PDB file of C-alpha atoms in Angstrom:
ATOM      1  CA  UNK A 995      41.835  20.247  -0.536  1.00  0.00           C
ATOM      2  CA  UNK A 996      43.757  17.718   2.078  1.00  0.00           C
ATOM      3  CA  UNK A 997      45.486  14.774   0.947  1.00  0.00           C
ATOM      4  CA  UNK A 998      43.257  11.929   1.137  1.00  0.00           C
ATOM      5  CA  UNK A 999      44.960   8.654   2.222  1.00  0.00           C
ATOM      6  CA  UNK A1000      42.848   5.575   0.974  1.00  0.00           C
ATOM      7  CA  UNK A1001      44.361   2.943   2.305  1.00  0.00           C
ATOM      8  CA  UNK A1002      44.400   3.751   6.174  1.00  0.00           C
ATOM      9  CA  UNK A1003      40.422   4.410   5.049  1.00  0.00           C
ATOM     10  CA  UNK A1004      38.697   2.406   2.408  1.00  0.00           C
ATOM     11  CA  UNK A1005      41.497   0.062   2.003  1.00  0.00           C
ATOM     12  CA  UNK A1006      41.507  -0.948   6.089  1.00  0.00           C
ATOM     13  CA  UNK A1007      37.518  -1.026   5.307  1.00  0.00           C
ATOM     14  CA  UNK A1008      38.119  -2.985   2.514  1.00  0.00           C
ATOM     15  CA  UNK A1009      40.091  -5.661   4.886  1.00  0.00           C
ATOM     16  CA  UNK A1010      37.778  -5.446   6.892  1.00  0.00           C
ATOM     17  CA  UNK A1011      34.726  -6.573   4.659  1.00  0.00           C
ATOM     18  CA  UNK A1012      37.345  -9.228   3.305  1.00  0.00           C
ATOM     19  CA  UNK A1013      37.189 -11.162   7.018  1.00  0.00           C
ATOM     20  CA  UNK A1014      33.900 -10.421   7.571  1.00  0.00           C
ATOM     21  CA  UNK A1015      32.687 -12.304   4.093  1.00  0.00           C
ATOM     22  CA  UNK A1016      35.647 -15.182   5.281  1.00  0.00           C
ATOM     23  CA  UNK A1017      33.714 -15.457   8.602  1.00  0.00           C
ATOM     24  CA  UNK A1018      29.957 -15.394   7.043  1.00  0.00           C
ATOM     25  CA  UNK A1019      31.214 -18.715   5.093  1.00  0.00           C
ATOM     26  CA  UNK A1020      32.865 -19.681   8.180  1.00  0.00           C
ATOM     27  CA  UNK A1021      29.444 -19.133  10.218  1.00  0.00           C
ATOM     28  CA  UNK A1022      27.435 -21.005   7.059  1.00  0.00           C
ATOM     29  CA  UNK A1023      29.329 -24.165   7.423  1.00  0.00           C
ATOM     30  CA  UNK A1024      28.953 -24.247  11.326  1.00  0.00           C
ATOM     31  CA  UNK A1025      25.128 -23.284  11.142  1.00  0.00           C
ATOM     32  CA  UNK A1026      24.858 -26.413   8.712  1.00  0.00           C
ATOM     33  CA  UNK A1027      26.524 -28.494  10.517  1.00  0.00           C
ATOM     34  CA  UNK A1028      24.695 -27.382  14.143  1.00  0.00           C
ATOM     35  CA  UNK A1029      21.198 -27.942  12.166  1.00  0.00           C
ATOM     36  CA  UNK A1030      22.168 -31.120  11.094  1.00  0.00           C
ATOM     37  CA  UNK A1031      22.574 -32.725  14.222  1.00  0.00           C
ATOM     38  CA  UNK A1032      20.363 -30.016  16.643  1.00  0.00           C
ATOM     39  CA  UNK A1033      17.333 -33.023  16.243  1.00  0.00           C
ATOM     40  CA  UNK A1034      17.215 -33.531  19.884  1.00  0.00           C
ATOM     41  CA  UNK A1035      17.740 -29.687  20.874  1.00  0.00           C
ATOM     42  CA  UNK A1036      15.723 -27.588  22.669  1.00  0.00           C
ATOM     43  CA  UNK A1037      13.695 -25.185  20.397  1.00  0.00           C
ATOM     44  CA  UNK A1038      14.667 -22.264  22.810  1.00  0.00           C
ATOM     45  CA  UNK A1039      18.600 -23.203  21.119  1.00  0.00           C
ATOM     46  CA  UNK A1040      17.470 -23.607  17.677  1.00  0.00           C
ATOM     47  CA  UNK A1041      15.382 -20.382  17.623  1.00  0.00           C
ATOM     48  CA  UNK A1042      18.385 -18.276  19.168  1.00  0.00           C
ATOM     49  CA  UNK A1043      20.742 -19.786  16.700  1.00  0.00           C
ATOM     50  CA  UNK A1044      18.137 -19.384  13.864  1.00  0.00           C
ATOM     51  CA  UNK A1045      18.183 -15.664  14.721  1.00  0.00           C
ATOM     52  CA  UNK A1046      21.565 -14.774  15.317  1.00  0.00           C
ATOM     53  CA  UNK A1047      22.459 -16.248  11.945  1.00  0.00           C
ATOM     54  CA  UNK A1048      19.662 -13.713  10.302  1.00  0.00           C
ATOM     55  CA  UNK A1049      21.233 -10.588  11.968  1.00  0.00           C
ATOM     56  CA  UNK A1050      25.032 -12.220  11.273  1.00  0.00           C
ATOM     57  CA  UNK A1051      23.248 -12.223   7.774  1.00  0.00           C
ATOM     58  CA  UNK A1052      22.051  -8.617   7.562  1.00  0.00           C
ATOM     59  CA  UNK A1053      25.355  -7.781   8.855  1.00  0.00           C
ATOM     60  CA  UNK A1054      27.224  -8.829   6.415  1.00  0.00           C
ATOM     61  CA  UNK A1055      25.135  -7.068   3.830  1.00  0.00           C
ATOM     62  CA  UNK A1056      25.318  -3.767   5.811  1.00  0.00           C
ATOM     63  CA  UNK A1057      28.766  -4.065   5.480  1.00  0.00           C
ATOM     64  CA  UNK A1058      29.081  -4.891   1.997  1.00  0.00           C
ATOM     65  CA  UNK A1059      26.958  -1.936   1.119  1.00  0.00           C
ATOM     66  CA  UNK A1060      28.974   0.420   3.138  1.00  0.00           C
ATOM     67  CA  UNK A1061      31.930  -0.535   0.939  1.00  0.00           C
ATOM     68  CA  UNK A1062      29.610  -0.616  -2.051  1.00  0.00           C
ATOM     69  CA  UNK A1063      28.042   3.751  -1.215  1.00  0.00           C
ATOM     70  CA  UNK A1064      31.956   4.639  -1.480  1.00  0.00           C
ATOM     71  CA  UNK A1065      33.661   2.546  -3.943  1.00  0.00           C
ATOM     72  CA  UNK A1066      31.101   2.302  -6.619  1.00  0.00           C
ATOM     73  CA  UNK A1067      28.086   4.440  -5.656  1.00  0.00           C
ATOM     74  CA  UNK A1068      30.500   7.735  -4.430  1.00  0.00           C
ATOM     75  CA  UNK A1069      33.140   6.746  -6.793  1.00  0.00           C
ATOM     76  CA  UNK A1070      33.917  10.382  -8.618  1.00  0.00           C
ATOM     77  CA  UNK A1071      33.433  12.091  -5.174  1.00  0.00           C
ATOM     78  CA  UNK A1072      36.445  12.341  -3.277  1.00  0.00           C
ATOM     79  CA  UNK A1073      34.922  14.025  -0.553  1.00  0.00           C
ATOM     80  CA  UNK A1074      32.711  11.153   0.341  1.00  0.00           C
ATOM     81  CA  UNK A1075      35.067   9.587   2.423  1.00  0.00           C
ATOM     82  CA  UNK A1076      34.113  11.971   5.054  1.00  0.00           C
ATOM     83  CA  UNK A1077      30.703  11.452   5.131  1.00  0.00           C
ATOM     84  CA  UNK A1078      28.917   8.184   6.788  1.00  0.00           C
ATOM     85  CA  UNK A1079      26.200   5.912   4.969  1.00  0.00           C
ATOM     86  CA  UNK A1080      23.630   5.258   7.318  1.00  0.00           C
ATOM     87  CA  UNK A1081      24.183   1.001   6.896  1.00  0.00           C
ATOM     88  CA  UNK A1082      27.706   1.861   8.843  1.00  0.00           C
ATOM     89  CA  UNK A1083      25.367   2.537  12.361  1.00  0.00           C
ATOM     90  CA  UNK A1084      23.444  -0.715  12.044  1.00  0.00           C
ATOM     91  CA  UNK A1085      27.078  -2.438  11.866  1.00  0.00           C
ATOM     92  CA  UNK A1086      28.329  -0.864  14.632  1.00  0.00           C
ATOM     93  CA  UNK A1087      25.824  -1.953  16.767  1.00  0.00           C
ATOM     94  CA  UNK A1088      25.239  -5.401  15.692  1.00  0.00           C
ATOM     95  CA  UNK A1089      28.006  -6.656  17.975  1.00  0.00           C
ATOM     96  CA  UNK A1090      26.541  -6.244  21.328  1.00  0.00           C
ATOM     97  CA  UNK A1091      22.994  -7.888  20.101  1.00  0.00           C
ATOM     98  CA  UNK A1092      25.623 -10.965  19.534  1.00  0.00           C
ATOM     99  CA  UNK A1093      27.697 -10.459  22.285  1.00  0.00           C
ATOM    100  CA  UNK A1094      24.579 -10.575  24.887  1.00  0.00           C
ATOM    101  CA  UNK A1095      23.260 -13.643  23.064  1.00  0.00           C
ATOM    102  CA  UNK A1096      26.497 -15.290  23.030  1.00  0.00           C
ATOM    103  CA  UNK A1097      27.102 -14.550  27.355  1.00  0.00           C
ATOM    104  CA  UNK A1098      23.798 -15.934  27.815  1.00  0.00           C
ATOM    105  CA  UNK A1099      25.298 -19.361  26.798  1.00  0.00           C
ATOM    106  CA  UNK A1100      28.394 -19.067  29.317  1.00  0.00           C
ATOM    107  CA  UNK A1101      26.733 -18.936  33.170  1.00  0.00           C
ATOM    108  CA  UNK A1102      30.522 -17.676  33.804  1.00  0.00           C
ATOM    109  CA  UNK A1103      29.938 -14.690  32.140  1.00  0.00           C
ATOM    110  CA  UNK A1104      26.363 -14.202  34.936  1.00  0.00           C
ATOM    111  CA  UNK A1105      29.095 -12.726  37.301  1.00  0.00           C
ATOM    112  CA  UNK A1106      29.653  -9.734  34.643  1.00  0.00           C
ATOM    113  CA  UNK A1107      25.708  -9.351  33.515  1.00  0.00           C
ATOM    114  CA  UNK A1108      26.000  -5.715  34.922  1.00  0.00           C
ATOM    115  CA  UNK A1109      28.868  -4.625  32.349  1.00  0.00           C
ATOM    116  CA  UNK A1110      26.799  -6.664  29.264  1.00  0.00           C
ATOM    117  CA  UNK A1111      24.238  -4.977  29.705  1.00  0.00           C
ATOM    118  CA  UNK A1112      26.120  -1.724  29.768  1.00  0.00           C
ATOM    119  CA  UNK A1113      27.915  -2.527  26.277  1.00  0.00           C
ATOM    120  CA  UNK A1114      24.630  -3.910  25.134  1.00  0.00           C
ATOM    121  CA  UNK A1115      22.842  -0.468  25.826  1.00  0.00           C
ATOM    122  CA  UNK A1116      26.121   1.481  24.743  1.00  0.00           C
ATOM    123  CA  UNK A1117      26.013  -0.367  21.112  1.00  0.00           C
ATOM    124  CA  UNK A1118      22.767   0.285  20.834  1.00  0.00           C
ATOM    125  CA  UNK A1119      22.867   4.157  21.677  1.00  0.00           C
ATOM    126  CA  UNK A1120      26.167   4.645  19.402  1.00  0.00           C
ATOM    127  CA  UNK A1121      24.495   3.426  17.027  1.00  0.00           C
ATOM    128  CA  UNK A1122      21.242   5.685  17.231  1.00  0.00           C
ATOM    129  CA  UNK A1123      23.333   8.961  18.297  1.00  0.00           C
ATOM    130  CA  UNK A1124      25.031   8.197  15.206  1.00  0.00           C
ATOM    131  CA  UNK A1125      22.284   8.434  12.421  1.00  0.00           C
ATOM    132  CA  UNK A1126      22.080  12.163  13.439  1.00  0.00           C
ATOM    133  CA  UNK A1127      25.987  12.796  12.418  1.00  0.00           C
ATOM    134  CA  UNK A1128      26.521  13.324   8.879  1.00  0.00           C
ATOM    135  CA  UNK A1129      30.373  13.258   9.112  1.00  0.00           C
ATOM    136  CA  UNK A1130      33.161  11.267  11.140  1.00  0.00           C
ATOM    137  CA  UNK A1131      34.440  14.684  12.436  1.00  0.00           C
ATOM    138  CA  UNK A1132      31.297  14.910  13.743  1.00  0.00           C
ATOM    139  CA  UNK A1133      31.427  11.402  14.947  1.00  0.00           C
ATOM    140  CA  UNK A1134      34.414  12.237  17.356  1.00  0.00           C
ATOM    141  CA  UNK A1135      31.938  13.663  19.953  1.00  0.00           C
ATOM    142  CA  UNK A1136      30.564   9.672  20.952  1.00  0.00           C
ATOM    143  CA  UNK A1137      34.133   8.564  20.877  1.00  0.00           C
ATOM    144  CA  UNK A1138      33.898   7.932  24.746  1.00  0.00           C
ATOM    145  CA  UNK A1139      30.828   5.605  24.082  1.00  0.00           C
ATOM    146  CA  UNK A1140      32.924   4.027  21.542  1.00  0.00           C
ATOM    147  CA  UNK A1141      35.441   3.472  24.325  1.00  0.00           C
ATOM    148  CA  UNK A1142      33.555   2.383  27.172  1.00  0.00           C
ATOM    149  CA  UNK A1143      31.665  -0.437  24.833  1.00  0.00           C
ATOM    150  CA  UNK A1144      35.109  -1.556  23.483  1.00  0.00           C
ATOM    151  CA  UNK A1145      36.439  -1.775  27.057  1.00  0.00           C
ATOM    152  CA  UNK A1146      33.943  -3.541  28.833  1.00  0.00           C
ATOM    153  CA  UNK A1147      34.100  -6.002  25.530  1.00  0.00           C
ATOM    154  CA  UNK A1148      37.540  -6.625  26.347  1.00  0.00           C
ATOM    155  CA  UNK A1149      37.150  -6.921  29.913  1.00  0.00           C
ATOM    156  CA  UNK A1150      34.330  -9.199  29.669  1.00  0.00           C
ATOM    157  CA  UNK A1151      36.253 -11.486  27.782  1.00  0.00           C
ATOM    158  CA  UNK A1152      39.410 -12.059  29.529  1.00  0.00           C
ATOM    159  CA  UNK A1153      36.985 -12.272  32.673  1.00  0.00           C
ATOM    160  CA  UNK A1154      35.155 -14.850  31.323  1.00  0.00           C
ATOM    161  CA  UNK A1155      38.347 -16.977  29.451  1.00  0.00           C
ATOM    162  CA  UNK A1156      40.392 -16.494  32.901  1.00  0.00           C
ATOM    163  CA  UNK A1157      37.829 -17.456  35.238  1.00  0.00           C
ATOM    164  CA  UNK A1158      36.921 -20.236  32.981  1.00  0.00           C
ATOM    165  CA  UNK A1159      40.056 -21.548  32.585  1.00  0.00           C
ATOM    166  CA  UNK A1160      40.913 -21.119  36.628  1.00  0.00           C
ATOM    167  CA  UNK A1161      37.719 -23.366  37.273  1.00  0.00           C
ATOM    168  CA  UNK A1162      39.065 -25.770  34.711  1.00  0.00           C
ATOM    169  CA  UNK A1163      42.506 -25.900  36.721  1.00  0.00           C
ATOM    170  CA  UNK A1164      41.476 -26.337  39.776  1.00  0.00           C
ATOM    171  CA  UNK A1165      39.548 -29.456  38.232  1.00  0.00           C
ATOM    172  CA  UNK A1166      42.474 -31.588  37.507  1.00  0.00           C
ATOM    173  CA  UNK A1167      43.156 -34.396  39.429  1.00  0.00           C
ATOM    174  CA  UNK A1168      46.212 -35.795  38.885  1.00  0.00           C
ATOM    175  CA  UNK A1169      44.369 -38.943  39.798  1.00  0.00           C
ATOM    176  CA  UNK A1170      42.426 -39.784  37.058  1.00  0.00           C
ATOM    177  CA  UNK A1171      44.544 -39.176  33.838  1.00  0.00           C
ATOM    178  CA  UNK A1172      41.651 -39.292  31.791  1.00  0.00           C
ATOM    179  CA  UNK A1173      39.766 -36.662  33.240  1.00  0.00           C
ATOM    180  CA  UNK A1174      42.864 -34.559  33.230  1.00  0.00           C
ATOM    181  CA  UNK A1175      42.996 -35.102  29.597  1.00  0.00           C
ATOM    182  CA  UNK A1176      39.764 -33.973  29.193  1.00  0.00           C
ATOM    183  CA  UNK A1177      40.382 -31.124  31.248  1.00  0.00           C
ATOM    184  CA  UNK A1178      43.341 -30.026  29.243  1.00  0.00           C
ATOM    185  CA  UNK A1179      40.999 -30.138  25.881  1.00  0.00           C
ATOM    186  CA  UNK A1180      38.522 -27.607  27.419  1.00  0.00           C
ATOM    187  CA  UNK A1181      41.428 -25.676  28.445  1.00  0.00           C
ATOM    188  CA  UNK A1182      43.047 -25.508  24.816  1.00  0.00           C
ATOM    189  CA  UNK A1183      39.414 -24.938  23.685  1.00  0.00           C
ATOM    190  CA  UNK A1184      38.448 -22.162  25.852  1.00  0.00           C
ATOM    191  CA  UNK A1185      41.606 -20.482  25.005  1.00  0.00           C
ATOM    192  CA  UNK A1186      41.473 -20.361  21.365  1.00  0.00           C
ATOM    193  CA  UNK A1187      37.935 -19.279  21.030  1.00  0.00           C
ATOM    194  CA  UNK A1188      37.767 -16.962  24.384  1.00  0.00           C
ATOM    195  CA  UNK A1189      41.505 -15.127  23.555  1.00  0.00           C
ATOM    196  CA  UNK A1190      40.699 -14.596  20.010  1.00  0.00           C
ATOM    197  CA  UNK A1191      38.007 -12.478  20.451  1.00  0.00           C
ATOM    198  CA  UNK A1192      39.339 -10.799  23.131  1.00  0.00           C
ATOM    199  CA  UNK A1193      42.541  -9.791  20.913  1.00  0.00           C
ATOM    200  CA  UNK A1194      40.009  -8.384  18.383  1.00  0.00           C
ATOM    201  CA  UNK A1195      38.529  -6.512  20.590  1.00  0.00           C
ATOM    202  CA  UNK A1196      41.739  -5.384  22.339  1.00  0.00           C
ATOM    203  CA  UNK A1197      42.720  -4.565  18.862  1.00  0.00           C
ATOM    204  CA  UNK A1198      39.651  -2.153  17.782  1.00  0.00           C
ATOM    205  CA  UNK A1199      40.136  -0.333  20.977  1.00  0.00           C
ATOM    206  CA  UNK A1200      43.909   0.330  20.505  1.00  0.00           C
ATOM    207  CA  UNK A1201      43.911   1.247  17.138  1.00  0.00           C
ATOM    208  CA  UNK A1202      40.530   3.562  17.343  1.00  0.00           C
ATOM    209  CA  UNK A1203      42.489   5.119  20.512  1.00  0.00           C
ATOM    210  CA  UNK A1204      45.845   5.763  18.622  1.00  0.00           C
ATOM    211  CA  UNK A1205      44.429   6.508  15.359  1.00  0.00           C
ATOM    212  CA  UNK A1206      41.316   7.998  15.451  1.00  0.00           C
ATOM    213  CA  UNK A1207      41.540  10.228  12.588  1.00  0.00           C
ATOM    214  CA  UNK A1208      41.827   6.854  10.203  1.00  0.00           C
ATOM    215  CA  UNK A1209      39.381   3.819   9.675  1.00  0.00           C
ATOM    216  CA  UNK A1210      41.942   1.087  10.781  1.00  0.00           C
ATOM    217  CA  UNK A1211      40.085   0.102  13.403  1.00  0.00           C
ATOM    218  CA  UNK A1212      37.235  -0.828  10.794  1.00  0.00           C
ATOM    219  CA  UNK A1213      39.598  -4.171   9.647  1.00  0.00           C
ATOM    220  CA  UNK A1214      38.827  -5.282  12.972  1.00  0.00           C
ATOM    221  CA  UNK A1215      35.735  -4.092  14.017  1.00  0.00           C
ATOM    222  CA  UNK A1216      33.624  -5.621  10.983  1.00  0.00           C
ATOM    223  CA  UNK A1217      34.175  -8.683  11.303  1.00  0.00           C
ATOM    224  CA  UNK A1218      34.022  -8.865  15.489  1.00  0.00           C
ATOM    225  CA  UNK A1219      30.196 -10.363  15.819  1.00  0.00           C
ATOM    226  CA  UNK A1220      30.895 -12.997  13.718  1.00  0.00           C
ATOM    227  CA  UNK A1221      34.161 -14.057  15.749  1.00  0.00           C
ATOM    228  CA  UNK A1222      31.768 -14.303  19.069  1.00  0.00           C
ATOM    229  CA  UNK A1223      29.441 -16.031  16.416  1.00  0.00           C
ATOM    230  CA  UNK A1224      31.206 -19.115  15.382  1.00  0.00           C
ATOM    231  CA  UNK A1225      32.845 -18.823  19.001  1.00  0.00           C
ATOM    232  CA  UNK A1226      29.266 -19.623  19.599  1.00  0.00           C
ATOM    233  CA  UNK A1227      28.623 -22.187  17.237  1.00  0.00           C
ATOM    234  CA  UNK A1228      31.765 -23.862  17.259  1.00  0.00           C
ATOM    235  CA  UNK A1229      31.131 -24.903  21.148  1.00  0.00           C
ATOM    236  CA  UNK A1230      28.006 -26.170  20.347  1.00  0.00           C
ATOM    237  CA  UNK A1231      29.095 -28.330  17.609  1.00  0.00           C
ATOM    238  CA  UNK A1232      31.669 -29.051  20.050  1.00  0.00           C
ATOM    239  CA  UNK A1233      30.358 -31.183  22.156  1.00  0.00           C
ATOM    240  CA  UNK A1234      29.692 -34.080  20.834  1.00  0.00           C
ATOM    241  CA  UNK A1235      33.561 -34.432  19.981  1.00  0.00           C
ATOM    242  CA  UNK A1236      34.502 -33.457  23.347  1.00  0.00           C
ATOM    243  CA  UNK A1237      31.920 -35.902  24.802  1.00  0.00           C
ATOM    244  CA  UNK A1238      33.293 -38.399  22.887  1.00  0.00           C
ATOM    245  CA  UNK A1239      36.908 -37.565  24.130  1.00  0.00           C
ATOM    246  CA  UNK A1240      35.492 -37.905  27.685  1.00  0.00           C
ATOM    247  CA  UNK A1241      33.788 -41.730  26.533  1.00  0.00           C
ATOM    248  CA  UNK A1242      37.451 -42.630  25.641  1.00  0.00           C
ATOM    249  CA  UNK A1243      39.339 -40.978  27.743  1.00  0.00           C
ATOM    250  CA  UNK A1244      37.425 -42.488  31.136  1.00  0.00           C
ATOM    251  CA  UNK A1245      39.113 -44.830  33.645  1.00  0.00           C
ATOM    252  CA  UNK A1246      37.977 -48.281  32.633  1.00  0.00           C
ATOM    253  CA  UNK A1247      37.729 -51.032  35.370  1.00  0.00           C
ATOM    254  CA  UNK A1248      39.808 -54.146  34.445  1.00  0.00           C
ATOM    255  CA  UNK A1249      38.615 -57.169  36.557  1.00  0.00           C
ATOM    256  CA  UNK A1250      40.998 -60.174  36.113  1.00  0.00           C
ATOM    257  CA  UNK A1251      38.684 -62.810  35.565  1.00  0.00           C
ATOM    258  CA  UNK A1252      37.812 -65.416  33.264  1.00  0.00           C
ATOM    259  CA  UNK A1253      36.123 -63.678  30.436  1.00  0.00           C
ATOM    260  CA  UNK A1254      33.923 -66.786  30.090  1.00  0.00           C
ATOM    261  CA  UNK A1255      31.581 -68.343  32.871  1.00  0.00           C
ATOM    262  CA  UNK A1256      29.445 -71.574  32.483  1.00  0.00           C
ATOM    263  CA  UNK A1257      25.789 -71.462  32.989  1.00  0.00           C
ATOM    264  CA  UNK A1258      24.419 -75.267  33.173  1.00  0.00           C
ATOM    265  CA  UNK A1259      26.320 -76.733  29.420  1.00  0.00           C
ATOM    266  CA  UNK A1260      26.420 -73.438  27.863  1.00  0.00           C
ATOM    267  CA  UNK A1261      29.521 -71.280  27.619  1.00  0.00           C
ATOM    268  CA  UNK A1262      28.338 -67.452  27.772  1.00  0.00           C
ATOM    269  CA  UNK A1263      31.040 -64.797  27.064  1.00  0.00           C
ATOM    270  CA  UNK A1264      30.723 -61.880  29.434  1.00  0.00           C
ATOM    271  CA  UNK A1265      32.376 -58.294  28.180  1.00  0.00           C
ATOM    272  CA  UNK A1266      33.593 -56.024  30.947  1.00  0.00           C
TER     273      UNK A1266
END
């Protein structure tokens, strides 16, 4: 019987399902706080949002029972760890669902819809393929979908984040300091939410390429759609700060006149 090595297997799955329950609270908090103050949002907004929290929901359960079948279910059966419970292919598709919702915010990411709706259709057939294959070694033969959909992930992203933050450039003034300021907020934005999901994904497609015996790839993998998630909601809860930046940060007009004018007897105080 081989040597089984748990923690380059249930242990990186373990990690994995650690971050993914950190990001479920994460995406709890944000889905509060967006329904709190979505009163004068469109319905279309509120409905997507409504639904992408459901499937981040039933994620997270499919991956909690995944860990559950071999730790607890499987736990006198060492041999499990080859074999796949079927909540693993739900999670590996539940990305692109996210991922196609989450483009259709960004009208950058129109100029890749071809590729999206590649990975989209990729997810969705890895995931079906997959039922069918009772064991990873088994598994191995859709590696190359599991490459293509990781690859156009990351190239979507650093498309969208560098185009994105080229437009956002090219924007500044010089001029008008306040705009520039605002500028340089979306900037800082766009690349802490856009280039952490793209070193996710980077990272599930390295380690799945150099280690594809292992589960390492797993730590990063399960917890993916919920980065793009609160990606998501964090820029819509977003902009109300940011609009407020841009109220403060605006050129104001100072006209060097009396701040008082008289109207007949009566003083009346004018604010500029």
């Amino acid at each position: 019987m081989p040597v089984i090595h748990y923690d380059n297997t249930l242990g990186a799955g373990f990690v994995g399902c650690l971050f993914t329950a950190t990001l479920y609270g994460v995406t709890c908090v944000q889905s509060f706080m967006f329904f709190q103050s979505s009163s004068q949002e469109r319905k279309l907004l509120k409905y997507s949002v409504s639904c992408l929290f459901v499937l981040d929901t039933l994620h997270y359960i499919l991956v909690a029972h995944t860990l559950y079948w071999y730790m607890v279910t499987n736990f006198t059966d060492p041999t499990v760890i080859e074999r796949i419970p079927w909540s693993i292919f739900p999670v590996y598709s539940s990305p692109p669902p996210v991922i196609l919702l989450f483009d259709a915010f960004s009208p950058i990411a129109s100029g890749f819809i071809v590729g999206i709706f590649v990975m989209f259709g990729v997810g969705i057939g890895f995931g079906i393929k997959g039922l069918f294959l009772p064991t990873f070694s088994q598994l191995a033969k859709l590696s190359w979908l599991m490459y293509l959909g990781l690859g156009l992930l990351v190239v979507c992203d650093a498309y969208t984040a560098l185009v994105l933050c080229y437009l956002l450039y090219k924007g500044r003034t010089g001029v008008n300091k306040g705009t520039d300021s605002l500028i340089n907020v979306l900037l800082l934005y766009t690349v802490n939410t856009g280039l952490l999901t793209s070193i996710f994904a980077l990272a599930c497609f390295i380690t799945y390429a150099a280690m594809p015996t292992n589960y390492v790839f797993l730590a990063m993998y399960f917890p993916l759609s919920k980065l793009y998630l609160n990606a998501l909601l964090a820029s819509l809860n977003a902009r109300g700060h940011i609009g407020r930046v841009g109220a403060d940060t605006t050129g104001h007009v100072s006209i060097p006149f009396s701040s008082r004018t008289r109207v007949g007897q009566e003083t009346i105080p004018i604010e500029f």
